[in-house]
Amino acid sequence: MTDETPLRADAKLNRERILAAAEDVFLERGAGVSLDDVARRAGVGIGTLYRRFPTREDLLAAAYSARFEACAETSRARSATLDPASALSAYLEDLVRYSNVYRGFAASLGTVLQIGTPGCLATSTEGIRLLQRAQTEGAVRPDVRFNDLVCVATAISLATEQDRSGPEQIAHLVDVFMNGIVRR
Amino acid sequence: MTDETPLRADAKLNRERILAAAEDVFLERGAGVSLDDVARRAGVGIGTLYRRFPTREDLLAAAYSARFEACAETSRARSATLDPASALSAYLEDLVRYSNVYRGFAASLGTVLQIGTPGCLATSTEGIRLLQRAQTEGAVRPDVRFNDLVCVATAISLATEQDRSGPEQIAHLVDVFMNGIVRR
DNA sequence: TTGCAAGTGGAGGATATCTCCACATATAAA
DNA sequence: TTTATATGTGGAGATATCCTCCACTTGCAA
């Protein structure tokens, strides 16, 4: 799963160049941009890009890694002072917010999270932890899986990146998903 | 919005050929298939296809129209004998089931429903009616919008088209989203 | 019959993806 | 230092899809 041999010095530099270029280009023009453009911006051949990141999702996962790491860290810090359900709710909201940083990223969220990048791993782990905690404390139904949460986040991201709806729309949808549609 | 002048006889025939071909090809290989393939299967030039259906979503909406019409009709019939919440729940379940007929359709559900095809309109109208009824009878939170339901359906479709989960999985997720993730 | 609005096909330009391989070079061992 | 070679590189080109454009055809109303 993880790459065995360490990269050669020049290769490592190119890898970083690619990631920096990807961040710029994805931010500017969305997650669907041509990978040739990324390579060009990085000053690197397209072959080099593909050797390092065989799929677009690999590149997205790597480019997002730091962000996801931050997402996990924020959640960890916050969850100490929140009840389990609120912590999970806040986590979901953040996940959606992060997914909307690159336009068009939402559709890949599920795939990307499954790639073993440190950040992806951190975010998944944190989500699983929060869910489990909420479930053992009886705050959340026991038959919900982490995968369900990812789907929810995906759907909300998709819905909110079409409409130019603000953060209150995201919060509303998260609330609906957390508390249900039926009046209580 | 709706097309003014009626189609010429030959054009109408071609339109039907395209729709029949689209149904076959989408069923076989998913909603993302090459539109050239659809045109070829229909025995029609690609230009003709684009003239009639400017975007893939237009074609999807038209191909789905009959199905959506059936979805609405079923719901209308059923809702007479069900309490508002159950009727809404059943409607949601159907919406998801229909969305999974073409692989890869789920992500377009929101866009497609907004296209004025008779079936799309019927399904939307029915959903809005059920939601309103449930809300005026106090069975469902007043701050939920139809758009939220589409979001829910999308999420569940996405979740269940990845896993090869059966209908009981769909029912389960609908239940979760009707009653909330939070334990009651 | 006939005029023409409506319709048709598909070549072709634009854009993307991804592979392949001749060539270059960092690095570890001699 | 000098190799030997595993590792890395660039980018041409094969393949695929999208979508437009326009010369040509045809249904149909008058």
PDB file of C-alpha atoms in Angstrom, chain A residues 6 12 44 53-54 84 86 92 102 107 111 137 141 159 166 169 173 179:
ATOM      1  CA  PRO A   6      12.327   6.504  -0.678  1.00  0.00           C
ATOM      2  CA  LYS A  12      11.178  14.382  -4.524  1.00  0.00           C
ATOM      3  CA  VAL A  44       7.435  18.903 -15.522  1.00  0.00           C
ATOM      4  CA  PHE A  53       0.134  10.147  -9.319  1.00  0.00           C
ATOM      5  CA  PRO A  54      -1.418   7.406 -11.449  1.00  0.00           C
ATOM      6  CA  PRO A  84     -20.609  13.438  21.122  1.00  0.00           C
ATOM      7  CA  SER A  86     -22.475  18.000  18.517  1.00  0.00           C
ATOM      8  CA  LEU A  92     -19.649  16.693   9.210  1.00  0.00           C
ATOM      9  CA  TYR A 102     -11.854  22.898  -4.891  1.00  0.00           C
ATOM     10  CA  ALA A 107     -17.927  13.899  -6.348  1.00  0.00           C
ATOM     11  CA  THR A 111     -12.767   7.776  -3.498  1.00  0.00           C
ATOM     12  CA  GLU A 137     -22.545   6.731  24.582  1.00  0.00           C
ATOM     13  CA  ARG A 141     -28.040   5.056  16.354  1.00  0.00           C
ATOM     14  CA  ALA A 159     -26.079  20.212  -3.431  1.00  0.00           C
ATOM     15  CA  GLY A 166     -23.878  29.953   1.926  1.00  0.00           C
ATOM     16  CA  GLN A 169     -27.432  26.190   3.971  1.00  0.00           C
ATOM     17  CA  LEU A 173     -28.643  20.262   5.710  1.00  0.00           C
ATOM     18  CA  ASN A 179     -31.901  15.148  13.504  1.00  0.00           C
TER      19      ASN A 179
END
